[in-house]
Structures are given as structure tokens and as C-alpha cells.
Amino acid sequence: LCETNEVQENQVVMCLLPNPLNMGPGAEEVHFICLVISPIKEKKIKSAVEVGRTYSTLLADCKLRRRLIQAHDPKEFAHLFELEVHRIFTEQRNDMSSSKLSTLEDEDEKWCFGLDLYRDFRQRLSYYLSDYTDGMTKFSGIQKITSTTFFLYFALIMPCIAFGVLHHYITHGLIDVRKVVLSQALSGI
């Protein structure tokens, strides 16, 4: 990202590397390098950072990245970007129009406490079992679950004991360590 007085409008250069490049932690397999140059006096929404964010959003799509890597020449590369921008624009426009319709339809419904929570639960009900079983299909999954459980237990038990002792002192024994640990366990579940 760069801002300079030497350009009059935003300039973006994309480079597809011939081989993935390791650029350190979090950037082990870099396939693309994007250079964004903006004029200093550009509006905030057109700044180099915002343009960079836009390209980052586009490149977050795995399918697009795969197609870009397989592009044969720069024209095809640019064409794939244009198609993706058009697809996202059309999708967002359709989502906005359908959300306007759904808000008009929802105005007729009366508000009910917990209705949205019930709808979310009903929508995800078929996935709840797989949410628990998918992590236990491999030994590494069980190992990760066990290590995370023990880590969280020991990381959270000490503050619970400390707060329990503090509450015991402040409330003159009405709330003690056992009650604090039990309340934390119940709230964690």
C-alpha cells in the first residue's frame, strides 16, 4: 500500500508468483502480491487501505484464488477478477432487494420473546450431532479436544478459586469457593 502525489487515481498491480513464497508466520504460501498506489488527496473510501481491503475480500474466496492461479495470461487473470466483481455486485443487489421484501413481510408478525432463538435452534438442529462427532472421528481430534479441555480447566480454575475466596470474605461466607466454581461450571456448559 502506498500513497503519493505522483498518481492522479488509484493504481493496482497484481502479480501471480510462479511458485508459492514463504513470507513468515501467517503467510506461508503466498501466491499473489498486490501493490496499491493511491493519490494522497483521495477520499477515505478510495484510499489505498480501502482498495487493499476490497482486493483482500475478493482474494479470500478459495475458488477465485484457484481459478486465478490457473489463469494462462494477464488478460484472463483480469477477466476472472471482473467476473467475480460482477457476481458479488449482482449477489449483493439481489440480497438487498430480498431483505427489503422480507422486512415488509416481517412487519406483519408480532414480536415474541425467544422466537428468533427457537428459529435458529430449529434451523441448526440437524447439524448439532455432527458438530460433536466430527471432532472425534480421528485420534488427533480427540487429542485436541482433551488438551484444550485440560488447558481451559487449569487456566480458569485459579481465577475461580481467587474470586471465590474474595466473595467468601466480602459476603461473610454466603458465597464461597464451591459456589463460585459451581456457577462457573454451569455457565460454561
PDB file of C-alpha atoms in Angstrom:
ATOM      1  CA  LEU A   1       0.000   0.000   0.000  1.00  0.00           C
ATOM      2  CA  CYS A   2       1.316   3.399  -0.931  1.00  0.00           C
ATOM      3  CA  GLU A   3       0.035   6.965  -1.121  1.00  0.00           C
ATOM      4  CA  THR A   4       1.828   9.517  -3.275  1.00  0.00           C
ATOM      5  CA  ASN A   5       1.263  12.743  -5.206  1.00  0.00           C
ATOM      6  CA  GLU A   6       2.735  11.181  -8.361  1.00  0.00           C
ATOM      7  CA  VAL A   7      -0.545   9.491  -9.427  1.00  0.00           C
ATOM      8  CA  GLN A   8      -3.948  11.024 -10.141  1.00  0.00           C
ATOM      9  CA  GLU A   9      -6.102   7.930  -9.485  1.00  0.00           C
ATOM     10  CA  ASN A  10      -5.806   4.563  -7.778  1.00  0.00           C
ATOM     11  CA  GLN A  11      -3.440   2.107  -9.432  1.00  0.00           C
ATOM     12  CA  VAL A  12      -3.446  -1.614  -8.628  1.00  0.00           C
ATOM     13  CA  VAL A  13      -0.859  -4.139  -9.781  1.00  0.00           C
ATOM     14  CA  MET A  14      -1.393  -7.850  -9.184  1.00  0.00           C
ATOM     15  CA  CYS A  15       1.440 -10.317  -9.527  1.00  0.00           C
ATOM     16  CA  LEU A  16       0.990 -14.088  -9.665  1.00  0.00           C
ATOM     17  CA  LEU A  17       4.154 -15.747  -8.405  1.00  0.00           C
ATOM     18  CA  PRO A  18       5.414 -18.804 -10.342  1.00  0.00           C
ATOM     19  CA  ASN A  19       5.860 -20.719  -7.057  1.00  0.00           C
ATOM     20  CA  PRO A  20       4.322 -20.154  -3.613  1.00  0.00           C
ATOM     21  CA  LEU A  21       6.513 -17.975  -1.417  1.00  0.00           C
ATOM     22  CA  ASN A  22       7.018 -18.280   2.361  1.00  0.00           C
ATOM     23  CA  MET A  23       6.877 -14.787   3.860  1.00  0.00           C
ATOM     24  CA  GLY A  24       6.812 -15.784   7.533  1.00  0.00           C
ATOM     25  CA  PRO A  25       4.173 -16.802  10.084  1.00  0.00           C
ATOM     26  CA  GLY A  26       0.652 -16.480   8.721  1.00  0.00           C
ATOM     27  CA  ALA A  27       1.902 -16.068   5.151  1.00  0.00           C
ATOM     28  CA  GLU A  28       3.476 -19.432   4.381  1.00  0.00           C
ATOM     29  CA  GLU A  29       2.084 -19.940   0.864  1.00  0.00           C
ATOM     30  CA  VAL A  30       1.813 -16.570  -0.844  1.00  0.00           C
ATOM     31  CA  HIS A  31       0.697 -16.895  -4.475  1.00  0.00           C
ATOM     32  CA  PHE A  32      -0.221 -13.256  -5.162  1.00  0.00           C
ATOM     33  CA  ILE A  33       1.381  -9.913  -4.460  1.00  0.00           C
ATOM     34  CA  CYS A  34      -0.832  -6.849  -4.766  1.00  0.00           C
ATOM     35  CA  LEU A  35       0.534  -3.307  -4.974  1.00  0.00           C
ATOM     36  CA  VAL A  36      -1.960  -0.488  -4.416  1.00  0.00           C
ATOM     37  CA  ILE A  37      -0.943   3.118  -5.104  1.00  0.00           C
ATOM     38  CA  SER A  38      -3.323   5.980  -4.291  1.00  0.00           C
ATOM     39  CA  PRO A  39      -3.116   9.746  -4.504  1.00  0.00           C
ATOM     40  CA  ILE A  40      -2.684  11.383  -1.096  1.00  0.00           C
ATOM     41  CA  LYS A  41      -5.717  13.643  -1.515  1.00  0.00           C
ATOM     42  CA  GLU A  42      -8.067  10.758  -2.372  1.00  0.00           C
ATOM     43  CA  LYS A  43     -11.321  10.312  -0.431  1.00  0.00           C
ATOM     44  CA  LYS A  44     -11.157   7.970   2.556  1.00  0.00           C
ATOM     45  CA  ILE A  45     -13.374   5.393   0.848  1.00  0.00           C
ATOM     46  CA  LYS A  46     -10.948   5.274  -2.087  1.00  0.00           C
ATOM     47  CA  SER A  47      -7.744   5.250  -0.032  1.00  0.00           C
ATOM     48  CA  ALA A  48      -5.042   2.651  -0.558  1.00  0.00           C
ATOM     49  CA  VAL A  49      -6.156   0.822   2.589  1.00  0.00           C
ATOM     50  CA  GLU A  50      -9.772   0.566   1.416  1.00  0.00           C
ATOM     51  CA  VAL A  51      -8.767  -0.595  -2.060  1.00  0.00           C
ATOM     52  CA  GLY A  52      -6.443  -3.156  -0.444  1.00  0.00           C
ATOM     53  CA  ARG A  53      -9.315  -4.378   1.739  1.00  0.00           C
ATOM     54  CA  THR A  54     -11.503  -4.777  -1.322  1.00  0.00           C
ATOM     55  CA  TYR A  55      -8.897  -6.921  -3.057  1.00  0.00           C
ATOM     56  CA  SER A  56      -8.342  -8.890   0.159  1.00  0.00           C
ATOM     57  CA  THR A  57     -12.061  -9.623   0.309  1.00  0.00           C
ATOM     58  CA  LEU A  58     -12.020 -10.818  -3.278  1.00  0.00           C
ATOM     59  CA  LEU A  59      -8.941 -12.992  -2.706  1.00  0.00           C
ATOM     60  CA  ALA A  60     -10.482 -14.538   0.423  1.00  0.00           C
ATOM     61  CA  ASP A  61     -12.568 -16.739  -1.897  1.00  0.00           C
ATOM     62  CA  CYS A  62     -10.719 -20.059  -2.354  1.00  0.00           C
ATOM     63  CA  LYS A  63     -12.428 -20.813  -5.658  1.00  0.00           C
ATOM     64  CA  LEU A  64     -11.408 -17.481  -7.149  1.00  0.00           C
ATOM     65  CA  ARG A  65      -7.817 -17.932  -5.991  1.00  0.00           C
ATOM     66  CA  ARG A  66      -7.693 -21.376  -7.597  1.00  0.00           C
ATOM     67  CA  ARG A  67      -9.049 -20.007 -10.888  1.00  0.00           C
ATOM     68  CA  LEU A  68      -6.584 -17.094 -10.797  1.00  0.00           C
ATOM     69  CA  ILE A  69      -3.658 -19.458 -10.220  1.00  0.00           C
ATOM     70  CA  GLN A  70      -4.756 -21.473 -13.252  1.00  0.00           C
ATOM     71  CA  ALA A  71      -5.065 -18.372 -15.494  1.00  0.00           C
ATOM     72  CA  HIS A  72      -2.905 -18.617 -18.621  1.00  0.00           C
ATOM     73  CA  ASP A  73      -2.279 -14.920 -19.291  1.00  0.00           C
ATOM     74  CA  PRO A  74      -2.837 -11.467 -17.727  1.00  0.00           C
ATOM     75  CA  LYS A  75      -5.991 -10.821 -19.767  1.00  0.00           C
ATOM     76  CA  GLU A  76      -7.640 -13.978 -18.450  1.00  0.00           C
ATOM     77  CA  PHE A  77      -6.477 -13.046 -14.933  1.00  0.00           C
ATOM     78  CA  ALA A  78      -8.118  -9.597 -15.224  1.00  0.00           C
ATOM     79  CA  HIS A  79     -11.250 -11.091 -16.788  1.00  0.00           C
ATOM     80  CA  LEU A  80     -11.659 -13.512 -13.862  1.00  0.00           C
ATOM     81  CA  PHE A  81     -11.454 -10.573 -11.451  1.00  0.00           C
ATOM     82  CA  GLU A  82     -14.090  -8.650 -13.421  1.00  0.00           C
ATOM     83  CA  LEU A  83     -16.428 -11.652 -13.427  1.00  0.00           C
ATOM     84  CA  GLU A  84     -16.057 -12.056  -9.664  1.00  0.00           C
ATOM     85  CA  VAL A  85     -16.749  -8.363  -9.009  1.00  0.00           C
ATOM     86  CA  HIS A  86     -19.839  -8.545 -11.225  1.00  0.00           C
ATOM     87  CA  ARG A  87     -21.026 -11.724  -9.435  1.00  0.00           C
ATOM     88  CA  ILE A  88     -20.623 -10.154  -5.983  1.00  0.00           C
ATOM     89  CA  PHE A  89     -22.316  -6.927  -7.087  1.00  0.00           C
ATOM     90  CA  THR A  90     -25.289  -8.849  -8.505  1.00  0.00           C
ATOM     91  CA  GLU A  91     -25.480 -11.061  -5.415  1.00  0.00           C
ATOM     92  CA  GLN A  92     -25.466  -8.073  -3.046  1.00  0.00           C
ATOM     93  CA  ARG A  93     -28.089  -6.261  -5.094  1.00  0.00           C
ATOM     94  CA  ASN A  94     -30.339  -9.359  -5.006  1.00  0.00           C
ATOM     95  CA  ASP A  95     -29.767  -9.762  -1.259  1.00  0.00           C
ATOM     96  CA  MET A  96     -30.715  -6.136  -0.639  1.00  0.00           C
ATOM     97  CA  SER A  97     -33.929  -6.404  -2.634  1.00  0.00           C
ATOM     98  CA  SER A  98     -34.905  -9.693  -0.957  1.00  0.00           C
ATOM     99  CA  SER A  99     -34.135  -8.258   2.512  1.00  0.00           C
ATOM    100  CA  LYS A 100     -36.443  -5.313   1.774  1.00  0.00           C
ATOM    101  CA  LEU A 101     -39.201  -7.761   0.862  1.00  0.00           C
ATOM    102  CA  SER A 102     -38.605  -9.890   3.959  1.00  0.00           C
ATOM    103  CA  THR A 103     -38.707  -6.838   6.252  1.00  0.00           C
ATOM    104  CA  LEU A 104     -42.030  -5.854   4.730  1.00  0.00           C
ATOM    105  CA  GLU A 105     -43.347  -9.368   5.341  1.00  0.00           C
ATOM    106  CA  ASP A 106     -41.924  -9.493   8.884  1.00  0.00           C
ATOM    107  CA  GLU A 107     -43.702  -6.282   9.872  1.00  0.00           C
ATOM    108  CA  ASP A 108     -46.978  -8.219   9.933  1.00  0.00           C
ATOM    109  CA  GLU A 109     -45.614 -10.697  12.529  1.00  0.00           C
ATOM    110  CA  LYS A 110     -45.831  -9.841  16.187  1.00  0.00           C
ATOM    111  CA  TRP A 111     -42.719  -9.968  18.326  1.00  0.00           C
ATOM    112  CA  CYS A 112     -42.437 -12.958  20.627  1.00  0.00           C
ATOM    113  CA  PHE A 113     -39.781 -13.473  23.289  1.00  0.00           C
ATOM    114  CA  GLY A 114     -37.286 -16.170  22.230  1.00  0.00           C
ATOM    115  CA  LEU A 115     -38.803 -16.713  18.777  1.00  0.00           C
ATOM    116  CA  ASP A 116     -35.553 -15.922  16.947  1.00  0.00           C
ATOM    117  CA  LEU A 117     -33.621 -18.222  19.282  1.00  0.00           C
ATOM    118  CA  TYR A 118     -36.137 -21.003  18.601  1.00  0.00           C
ATOM    119  CA  ARG A 119     -35.872 -20.470  14.836  1.00  0.00           C
ATOM    120  CA  ASP A 120     -32.059 -20.573  14.958  1.00  0.00           C
ATOM    121  CA  PHE A 121     -32.148 -23.744  17.055  1.00  0.00           C
ATOM    122  CA  ARG A 122     -34.638 -25.409  14.701  1.00  0.00           C
ATOM    123  CA  GLN A 123     -32.557 -24.428  11.654  1.00  0.00           C
ATOM    124  CA  ARG A 124     -29.340 -25.900  13.127  1.00  0.00           C
ATOM    125  CA  LEU A 125     -30.918 -28.940  14.798  1.00  0.00           C
ATOM    126  CA  SER A 126     -29.834 -31.368  12.086  1.00  0.00           C
ATOM    127  CA  TYR A 127     -26.195 -30.245  12.476  1.00  0.00           C
ATOM    128  CA  TYR A 128     -25.841 -30.439  16.266  1.00  0.00           C
ATOM    129  CA  LEU A 129     -24.895 -34.124  16.382  1.00  0.00           C
ATOM    130  CA  SER A 130     -22.286 -33.733  13.640  1.00  0.00           C
ATOM    131  CA  ASP A 131     -20.843 -30.694  15.455  1.00  0.00           C
ATOM    132  CA  TYR A 132     -19.830 -33.035  18.276  1.00  0.00           C
ATOM    133  CA  THR A 133     -18.989 -36.201  16.335  1.00  0.00           C
ATOM    134  CA  ASP A 134     -16.887 -34.595  13.565  1.00  0.00           C
ATOM    135  CA  GLY A 135     -14.162 -33.654  16.031  1.00  0.00           C
ATOM    136  CA  MET A 136     -13.922 -37.197  17.371  1.00  0.00           C
ATOM    137  CA  THR A 137     -13.512 -39.129  14.144  1.00  0.00           C
ATOM    138  CA  LYS A 138      -9.703 -39.014  14.243  1.00  0.00           C
ATOM    139  CA  PHE A 139      -7.221 -39.525  17.066  1.00  0.00           C
ATOM    140  CA  SER A 140      -5.847 -36.009  16.526  1.00  0.00           C
ATOM    141  CA  GLY A 141      -9.348 -34.592  17.055  1.00  0.00           C
ATOM    142  CA  ILE A 142      -9.731 -36.379  20.380  1.00  0.00           C
ATOM    143  CA  GLN A 143      -6.247 -35.273  21.370  1.00  0.00           C
ATOM    144  CA  LYS A 144      -7.046 -31.631  20.544  1.00  0.00           C
ATOM    145  CA  ILE A 145     -10.316 -31.743  22.478  1.00  0.00           C
ATOM    146  CA  THR A 146      -8.658 -33.315  25.511  1.00  0.00           C
ATOM    147  CA  SER A 147      -5.715 -30.916  25.564  1.00  0.00           C
ATOM    148  CA  THR A 148      -7.992 -27.888  25.116  1.00  0.00           C
ATOM    149  CA  THR A 149     -10.294 -29.096  27.893  1.00  0.00           C
ATOM    150  CA  PHE A 150      -7.441 -29.552  30.340  1.00  0.00           C
ATOM    151  CA  PHE A 151      -5.878 -26.228  29.380  1.00  0.00           C
ATOM    152  CA  LEU A 152      -9.126 -24.336  29.900  1.00  0.00           C
ATOM    153  CA  TYR A 153      -9.819 -26.159  33.162  1.00  0.00           C
ATOM    154  CA  PHE A 154      -6.476 -25.237  34.690  1.00  0.00           C
ATOM    155  CA  ALA A 155      -6.481 -21.731  33.177  1.00  0.00           C
ATOM    156  CA  LEU A 156      -9.903 -20.946  34.631  1.00  0.00           C
ATOM    157  CA  ILE A 157      -9.865 -22.789  37.968  1.00  0.00           C
ATOM    158  CA  MET A 158      -7.321 -20.454  39.604  1.00  0.00           C
ATOM    159  CA  PRO A 159      -9.295 -17.231  38.983  1.00  0.00           C
ATOM    160  CA  CYS A 160     -12.443 -19.045  40.180  1.00  0.00           C
ATOM    161  CA  ILE A 161     -10.729 -20.003  43.427  1.00  0.00           C
ATOM    162  CA  ALA A 162      -9.359 -16.478  43.868  1.00  0.00           C
ATOM    163  CA  PHE A 163     -12.745 -14.881  43.248  1.00  0.00           C
ATOM    164  CA  GLY A 164     -14.373 -17.490  45.495  1.00  0.00           C
ATOM    165  CA  VAL A 165     -12.073 -16.563  48.354  1.00  0.00           C
ATOM    166  CA  LEU A 166     -12.735 -12.872  47.689  1.00  0.00           C
ATOM    167  CA  HIS A 167     -16.523 -13.408  47.587  1.00  0.00           C
ATOM    168  CA  HIS A 168     -16.335 -15.511  50.767  1.00  0.00           C
ATOM    169  CA  TYR A 169     -14.573 -12.628  52.528  1.00  0.00           C
ATOM    170  CA  ILE A 170     -16.885  -9.884  51.164  1.00  0.00           C
ATOM    171  CA  THR A 171     -20.191 -11.754  51.686  1.00  0.00           C
ATOM    172  CA  HIS A 172     -19.165 -13.187  55.086  1.00  0.00           C
ATOM    173  CA  GLY A 173     -19.447 -16.766  53.855  1.00  0.00           C
ATOM    174  CA  LEU A 174     -22.708 -16.544  51.858  1.00  0.00           C
ATOM    175  CA  ILE A 175     -20.838 -17.106  48.576  1.00  0.00           C
ATOM    176  CA  ASP A 176     -17.832 -19.384  48.902  1.00  0.00           C
ATOM    177  CA  VAL A 177     -15.314 -21.059  46.578  1.00  0.00           C
ATOM    178  CA  ARG A 178     -17.531 -24.105  45.992  1.00  0.00           C
ATOM    179  CA  LYS A 179     -20.473 -21.945  44.855  1.00  0.00           C
ATOM    180  CA  VAL A 180     -18.288 -19.827  42.557  1.00  0.00           C
ATOM    181  CA  VAL A 181     -16.737 -22.901  40.907  1.00  0.00           C
ATOM    182  CA  LEU A 182     -20.188 -24.481  40.523  1.00  0.00           C
ATOM    183  CA  SER A 183     -21.643 -21.301  38.991  1.00  0.00           C
ATOM    184  CA  GLN A 184     -18.722 -21.022  36.545  1.00  0.00           C
ATOM    185  CA  ALA A 185     -19.130 -24.677  35.562  1.00  0.00           C
ATOM    186  CA  LEU A 186     -22.859 -24.243  34.954  1.00  0.00           C
ATOM    187  CA  SER A 187     -22.345 -21.034  32.971  1.00  0.00           C
ATOM    188  CA  GLY A 188     -19.637 -22.769  30.909  1.00  0.00           C
ATOM    189  CA  ILE A 189     -21.973 -25.589  29.982  1.00  0.00           C
TER     190      ILE A 189
END
